[in-house]
Each structure stands twice: as C-alpha cells, then as structure tokens.
PDB file of C-alpha atoms in Angstrom:
ATOM      1  CA  MET O 284       9.946  24.417 -44.369  1.00 43.00           C
ATOM      2  CA  VAL O 285       9.512  23.219 -47.936  1.00 43.00           C
ATOM      3  CA  ARG O 286       9.395  25.431 -51.030  1.00 44.00           C
ATOM      4  CA  ALA O 287       7.573  24.441 -54.131  1.00 46.00           C
ATOM      5  CA  TRP O 288       7.502  26.371 -57.375  1.00 44.00           C
ATOM      6  CA  THR O 289       4.407  26.603 -59.479  1.00 45.00           C
ATOM      7  CA  ARG O 290       4.377  26.981 -63.294  1.00 47.00           C
ATOM      8  CA  SER O 291       3.836  30.670 -62.968  1.00 46.00           C
ATOM      9  CA  GLY O 292       7.036  31.018 -61.018  1.00 48.00           C
ATOM     10  CA  LEU O 293       5.380  32.067 -57.788  1.00 43.00           C
ATOM     11  CA  ALA O 294       6.893  30.599 -54.739  1.00 44.00           C
ATOM     12  CA  VAL O 295       4.571  28.724 -52.483  1.00 42.00           C
ATOM     13  CA  VAL O 296       5.790  28.059 -48.980  1.00 40.00           C
ATOM     14  CA  LEU O 297       4.559  24.982 -47.219  1.00 40.00           C
ATOM     15  CA  ALA O 298       5.023  24.553 -43.508  1.00 43.00           C
ATOM     16  CA  GLY O 299       4.997  21.186 -41.888  1.00 43.00           C
ATOM     17  CA  CYS O 300       5.072  20.126 -38.298  1.00 42.00           C
ATOM     18  CA  VAL O 301       6.816  17.037 -37.167  1.00 45.00           C
ATOM     19  CA  LEU O 302       6.475  15.808 -33.597  1.00 44.00           C
ATOM     20  CA  LEU O 303       9.761  14.557 -32.355  1.00 47.00           C
ATOM     21  CA  PRO O 304      10.502  12.762 -29.109  1.00 48.00           C
ATOM     22  CA  GLY O 305      11.261  15.333 -26.458  1.00 50.00           C
ATOM     23  CA  SER O 306       9.241  18.007 -28.224  1.00 46.00           C
ATOM     24  CA  SER O 307       6.457  19.885 -26.522  1.00 50.00           C
ATOM     25  CA  ALA O 308       3.901  17.404 -27.833  1.00 50.00           C
ATOM     26  CA  VAL O 309       1.262  16.237 -25.374  1.00 51.00           C
ATOM     27  CA  ARG O 310       2.202  12.894 -23.853  1.00 51.00           C
ATOM     28  CA  GLU O 311       0.269  10.386 -21.817  1.00 54.00           C
ATOM     29  CA  PRO O 312       1.089  10.685 -18.121  1.00 57.00           C
ATOM     30  CA  SER O 313       3.319   7.960 -16.762  1.00 61.00           C
ATOM     31  CA  PRO O 314       1.452   5.301 -14.844  1.00 84.00           C
ATOM     32  CA  ARG O 315       4.302   5.312 -12.264  1.00 82.00           C
ATOM     33  CA  VAL O 316       3.609   7.395  -9.186  1.00 87.00           C
ATOM     34  CA  ASP O 317       6.304   9.810  -8.042  1.00 90.00           C
ATOM     35  CA  ALA O 318       8.634   8.871  -5.165  1.00 91.00           C
ATOM     36  CA  ASP O 319       7.129  11.284  -2.612  1.00 93.00           C
ATOM     37  CA  THR O 320       3.595   9.999  -3.188  1.00 93.00           C
ATOM     38  CA  THR O 321       4.831   6.393  -3.061  1.00 94.00           C
ATOM     39  CA  ARG O 322       6.428   7.087   0.354  1.00 94.00           C
ATOM     40  CA  GLN O 323       3.173   8.691   1.526  1.00 95.00           C
ATOM     41  CA  LEU O 324       1.116   5.666   0.407  1.00 96.00           C
ATOM     42  CA  THR O 325       3.621   3.262   1.974  1.00 96.00           C
ATOM     43  CA  ALA O 326       3.415   5.101   5.307  1.00 95.00           C
ATOM     44  CA  ALA O 327      -0.395   4.876   5.332  1.00 95.00           C
ATOM     45  CA  ALA O 328      -0.304   1.155   4.515  1.00 96.00           C
ATOM     46  CA  ARG O 329       2.409   0.513   7.129  1.00 95.00           C
ATOM     47  CA  VAL O 330       0.175   1.892   9.906  1.00 94.00           C
ATOM     48  CA  LEU O 331      -2.345  -0.915   9.341  1.00 93.00           C
ATOM     49  CA  LEU O 332       0.279  -3.664   9.419  1.00 94.00           C
ATOM     50  CA  VAL O 333       2.114  -2.296  12.458  1.00 93.00           C
ATOM     51  CA  ARG O 334      -1.115  -2.065  14.484  1.00 92.00           C
ATOM     52  CA  ARG O 335      -2.010  -5.664  13.661  1.00 92.00           C
ATOM     53  CA  SER O 336       1.469  -6.889  14.598  1.00 92.00           C
ATOM     54  CA  GLU O 337       1.308  -4.982  17.875  1.00 90.00           C
ATOM     55  CA  ALA O 338      -2.031  -6.678  18.628  1.00 90.00           C
ATOM     56  CA  LEU O 339      -0.171 -10.009  18.858  1.00 88.00           C
ATOM     57  CA  VAL O 340       1.716  -8.770  21.933  1.00 88.00           C
ATOM     58  CA  GLN O 341      -0.282  -8.412  25.128  1.00 77.00           C
ATOM     59  CA  ARG O 342      -0.212  -4.829  26.376  1.00 73.00           C
ATOM     60  CA  ARG O 343      -2.556  -2.655  28.337  1.00 63.00           C
ATOM     61  CA  HIS O 344      -3.823   0.779  27.315  1.00 59.00           C
ATOM     62  CA  ARG O 345      -3.387   0.411  23.587  1.00 64.00           C
ATOM     63  CA  ASP O 346      -5.252   2.723  21.251  1.00 67.00           C
ATOM     64  CA  ARG O 347      -7.284   0.324  19.100  1.00 67.00           C
ATOM     65  CA  ARG O 348      -8.827   2.904  16.799  1.00 78.00           C
ATOM     66  CA  THR O 349      -7.631   3.048  13.215  1.00 85.00           C
ATOM     67  CA  PRO O 350      -6.648   6.584  12.241  1.00 87.00           C
ATOM     68  CA  THR O 351      -8.883   8.255   9.681  1.00 91.00           C
ATOM     69  CA  GLU O 352      -5.883   9.793   7.916  1.00 91.00           C
ATOM     70  CA  VAL O 353      -2.126   9.197   7.715  1.00 93.00           C
ATOM     71  CA  LEU O 354       0.120  11.831   6.112  1.00 93.00           C
ATOM     72  CA  GLY O 355      -2.802  13.189   4.116  1.00 93.00           C
ATOM     73  CA  VAL O 356      -3.978   9.752   2.912  1.00 96.00           C
ATOM     74  CA  ARG O 357      -7.484   8.946   4.123  1.00 96.00           C
ATOM     75  CA  ILE O 358      -8.391   5.490   5.391  1.00 96.00           C
ATOM     76  CA  SER O 359     -11.831   4.504   4.084  1.00 96.00           C
ATOM     77  CA  PRO O 360     -14.454   3.589   6.707  1.00 96.00           C
ATOM     78  CA  GLY O 361     -14.672   0.068   5.244  1.00 95.00           C
ATOM     79  CA  VAL O 362     -10.929  -0.489   5.586  1.00 95.00           C
ATOM     80  CA  ALA O 363     -11.038   0.945   9.126  1.00 94.00           C
ATOM     81  CA  ARG O 364     -13.831  -1.506  10.129  1.00 93.00           C
ATOM     82  CA  VAL O 365     -11.939  -4.499   8.728  1.00 92.00           C
ATOM     83  CA  GLN O 366      -8.752  -3.311  10.442  1.00 92.00           C
ATOM     84  CA  GLU O 367     -10.402  -2.860  13.843  1.00 91.00           C
ATOM     85  CA  ARG O 368     -12.044  -6.288  13.588  1.00 91.00           C
ATOM     86  CA  ALA O 369      -8.649  -7.817  12.703  1.00 91.00           C
ATOM     87  CA  VAL O 370      -6.959  -6.116  15.669  1.00 89.00           C
ATOM     88  CA  ARG O 371      -9.674  -7.377  18.064  1.00 87.00           C
ATOM     89  CA  GLU O 372      -9.350 -10.920  16.725  1.00 88.00           C
ATOM     90  CA  LEU O 373      -5.549 -10.866  16.959  1.00 87.00           C
ATOM     91  CA  GLU O 374      -5.721  -9.556  20.531  1.00 84.00           C
ATOM     92  CA  ASN O 375      -8.148 -12.297  21.557  1.00 79.00           C
ATOM     93  CA  ARG O 376      -6.628 -15.344  19.910  1.00 72.00           C
ATOM     94  CA  ASN O 377      -3.775 -17.463  21.208  1.00 62.00           C
ATOM     95  CA  ARG O 378      -0.787 -15.139  21.159  1.00 68.00           C
ATOM     96  CA  ALA O 379       1.856 -17.794  20.583  1.00 68.00           C
ATOM     97  CA  PRO O 380       3.612 -19.232  17.549  1.00 67.00           C
ATOM     98  CA  VAL O 381       2.243 -22.690  18.401  1.00 70.00           C
ATOM     99  CA  GLU O 382      -0.841 -23.690  20.368  1.00 72.00           C
ATOM    100  CA  GLY O 383       0.016 -23.689  24.073  1.00 72.00           C
ATOM    101  CA  GLY O 384       3.529 -22.349  23.400  1.00 74.00           C
ATOM    102  CA  PRO O 385       5.238 -19.249  24.777  1.00 79.00           C
ATOM    103  CA  ALA O 386       3.484 -15.949  24.126  1.00 83.00           C
ATOM    104  CA  TYR O 387       4.823 -13.287  21.779  1.00 86.00           C
ATOM    105  CA  THR O 388       6.863 -10.722  23.690  1.00 88.00           C
ATOM    106  CA  GLY O 389       7.530  -8.255  20.899  1.00 89.00           C
ATOM    107  CA  ALA O 390       6.687  -7.469  17.313  1.00 91.00           C
ATOM    108  CA  ARG O 391       8.246  -5.264  14.683  1.00 94.00           C
ATOM    109  CA  THR O 392       6.898  -4.694  11.190  1.00 95.00           C
ATOM    110  CA  ARG O 393       8.283  -2.644   8.345  1.00 95.00           C
ATOM    111  CA  LEU O 394       6.996  -2.185   4.835  1.00 95.00           C
ATOM    112  CA  GLU O 395       9.526  -1.756   2.056  1.00 92.00           C
ATOM    113  CA  GLU O 396       8.707   1.092  -0.255  1.00 83.00           C
ATOM    114  CA  GLY O 397       7.359  -0.695  -3.275  1.00 87.00           C
ATOM    115  CA  LYS O 398       6.077   0.410  -6.621  1.00 93.00           C
ATOM    116  CA  ALA O 399       2.909   2.388  -7.105  1.00 95.00           C
ATOM    117  CA  ILE O 400       1.059   2.392 -10.423  1.00 94.00           C
ATOM    118  CA  ARG O 401      -1.786   4.744 -11.347  1.00 94.00           C
ATOM    119  CA  THR O 402      -4.629   3.588 -13.579  1.00 93.00           C
ATOM    120  CA  GLY O 403      -7.289   6.254 -13.951  1.00 92.00           C
ATOM    121  CA  ASP O 404      -8.492   7.195 -10.461  1.00 93.00           C
ATOM    122  CA  ARG O 405      -6.872   4.134  -8.841  1.00 96.00           C
ATOM    123  CA  ILE O 406      -3.380   3.632  -7.498  1.00 96.00           C
ATOM    124  CA  THR O 407      -2.068   0.179  -6.669  1.00 96.00           C
ATOM    125  CA  LEU O 408       0.882  -0.098  -4.294  1.00 97.00           C
ATOM    126  CA  GLU O 409       2.771  -3.385  -4.207  1.00 96.00           C
ATOM    127  CA  ALA O 410       5.241  -3.727  -1.346  1.00 96.00           C
ATOM    128  CA  VAL O 411       6.947  -6.352   0.800  1.00 97.00           C
ATOM    129  CA  GLU O 412       6.092  -6.504   4.484  1.00 96.00           C
ATOM    130  CA  HIS O 413       8.756  -7.809   6.868  1.00 97.00           C
ATOM    131  CA  THR O 414       7.450  -8.845  10.281  1.00 95.00           C
ATOM    132  CA  GLU O 415       9.480 -10.163  13.184  1.00 94.00           C
ATOM    133  CA  VAL O 416       7.714 -11.475  16.274  1.00 91.00           C
ATOM    134  CA  ARG O 417       9.700 -12.506  19.328  1.00 91.00           C
ATOM    135  CA  TYR O 418       8.789 -14.979  22.034  1.00 87.00           C
ATOM    136  CA  ASP O 419      10.661 -16.383  25.054  1.00 84.00           C
ATOM    137  CA  THR O 420      12.593 -19.017  23.143  1.00 84.00           C
ATOM    138  CA  GLY O 421      13.029 -17.506  19.702  1.00 87.00           C
ATOM    139  CA  THR O 422      11.971 -15.299  16.854  1.00 90.00           C
ATOM    140  CA  LEU O 423       9.676 -15.780  13.893  1.00 88.00           C
ATOM    141  CA  VAL O 424      10.500 -13.721  10.779  1.00 93.00           C
ATOM    142  CA  GLN O 425       8.156 -13.488   7.833  1.00 94.00           C
ATOM    143  CA  SER O 426       8.171 -11.573   4.534  1.00 96.00           C
ATOM    144  CA  VAL O 427       4.951 -11.231   2.564  1.00 96.00           C
ATOM    145  CA  ARG O 428       4.097  -9.380  -0.647  1.00 96.00           C
ATOM    146  CA  ARG O 429       1.014  -7.197  -0.243  1.00 96.00           C
ATOM    147  CA  GLY O 430      -1.094  -5.036  -2.501  1.00 96.00           C
ATOM    148  CA  PHE O 431      -2.868  -1.876  -1.370  1.00 97.00           C
ATOM    149  CA  GLU O 432      -5.576  -0.150  -3.400  1.00 97.00           C
ATOM    150  CA  PHE O 433      -6.070   3.599  -3.279  1.00 97.00           C
ATOM    151  CA  ARG O 434      -8.669   5.759  -5.001  1.00 97.00           C
ATOM    152  CA  THR O 435      -8.045   9.379  -5.940  1.00 95.00           C
ATOM    153  CA  HIS O 436     -10.517  12.225  -6.096  1.00 93.00           C
ATOM    154  CA  GLY O 437      -8.742  15.386  -7.152  1.00 89.00           C
ATOM    155  CA  GLU O 438      -5.753  15.710  -4.851  1.00 89.00           C
ATOM    156  CA  GLN O 439      -7.295  13.464  -2.151  1.00 95.00           C
ATOM    157  CA  ILE O 440      -6.076   9.866  -1.912  1.00 96.00           C
ATOM    158  CA  THR O 441      -8.031   7.233   0.040  1.00 97.00           C
ATOM    159  CA  LEU O 442      -6.905   3.719   1.007  1.00 97.00           C
ATOM    160  CA  VAL O 443      -9.792   1.456  -0.039  1.00 97.00           C
ATOM    161  CA  GLY O 444      -8.381  -2.074   0.105  1.00 96.00           C
ATOM    162  CA  GLU O 445      -5.564  -4.452   0.958  1.00 95.00           C
ATOM    163  CA  ARG O 446      -4.676  -8.009  -0.005  1.00 94.00           C
ATOM    164  CA  VAL O 447      -1.903 -10.577   0.269  1.00 94.00           C
ATOM    165  CA  LEU O 448      -0.293 -11.141  -3.139  1.00 95.00           C
ATOM    166  CA  ASP O 449       1.324 -14.491  -2.317  1.00 90.00           C
ATOM    167  CA  PRO O 450      -1.583 -16.982  -2.341  1.00 85.00           C
ATOM    168  CA  ALA O 451       0.225 -19.523  -0.135  1.00 90.00           C
ATOM    169  CA  ALA O 452       1.303 -16.956   2.480  1.00 90.00           C
ATOM    170  CA  HIS O 453      -0.338 -16.927   5.905  1.00 89.00           C
ATOM    171  CA  PRO O 454       0.846 -13.719   7.579  1.00 92.00           C
ATOM    172  CA  VAL O 455       1.103 -14.005  11.336  1.00 89.00           C
ATOM    173  CA  ASN O 456      -0.502 -10.561  11.714  1.00 90.00           C
ATOM    174  CA  ASP O 457      -3.594 -11.371   9.639  1.00 89.00           C
ATOM    175  CA  PRO O 458      -6.734 -12.737  11.249  1.00 83.00           C
ATOM    176  CA  GLU O 459      -7.784 -16.277  10.443  1.00 76.00           C
ATOM    177  CA  PRO O 460      -9.748 -16.555   7.209  1.00 68.00           C
ATOM    178  CA  PRO O 461     -13.471 -17.171   7.695  1.00 60.00           C
ATOM    179  CA  ALA O 462     -14.460 -20.846   8.018  1.00 54.00           C
ATOM    180  CA  ARG O 463     -16.139 -22.258   4.948  1.00 48.00           C
TER     181      ARG O 463
END
C-alpha cells in the first residue's frame, strides 16, 4: 500500500498488486505428465512390445488380438491393426537369430518408465525397451529407445502411434520394413 498526499492535505490511498513467485497467480500447466499417468501410459505401450516379442517364440493357443484398452488407456483401431499385422508377420517369419539357426525358445521384454510430455491434446512418451530373446545356444539382448504418441480427449487417453527413436536400431520384435 502506498500513500500519497495531495496539496489539499487529503490522503489518497493507492493499492498495488504485485505477482510474486509462489503466489496464487495463474500459471501455465507443466508439460511434464504426473508419475501415475506416466506409469499408466508405459503399461499400455509395454503390452504392444511384449506381444510382439512373444510372437517370436513358437507357441500354440496364443491370443493374437490386441486389447482395445489397457489400464484405462485406449488403443486406437489403427494402432491395433498395425500391431496385429506385426504379430502375424513375426509369427510367420524365420524365428531364429540367424537364417537357418536355432529357433528362439523364450522372450522377455520390459519397458523402462520414461518421460511423458504433454503438448496440447498430445502426450509423447519416450522410454527404453529392453528385450531378451533366448535360443538353444545363447541369448540376444537389445535395448531400443521408443516414442509413443497419445491423444487426449477430456480424461480419455488413446495410444495413436509408436516409433523407434534410434534411426540405426533394428529391433528384433519389429516386423521387417516394407521393401522399397
């Protein structure tokens, strides 16, 4: 509060507002996504990678359908189609680390909880996938950085895309790129 005196001797009171850090001023929301939501997004993304890794190992009676929702995160129909096509291709190709070599006998994939950033109605999750595939004479271990795109509509989150972030990486649980 500031007081100023006029010539007539009347006091005039001026009030001023100053916005200080930590005050109740309106702030822009942080682009970082909270830890619980990041875990939820990571779990939805992990389902895709685990199913593709499992497709490398020959087993009967496997459910090939991609879930429509994981922990409240929807999987878009487009992502589900791409995923199911990838699983079919991985099941039908040579299931060995080298052509004519021993077949994969087991696969395990985990996705490290990464960082999730919100930009408008989009959330991008960047995480590192660790996949280990076993075969009769050894083990192949691979770590790949991946990006997952989510779109929000109100409280609903939908997985709408996935990509490998390391351009030189060739994940064992990804289908072959289309021939050019």
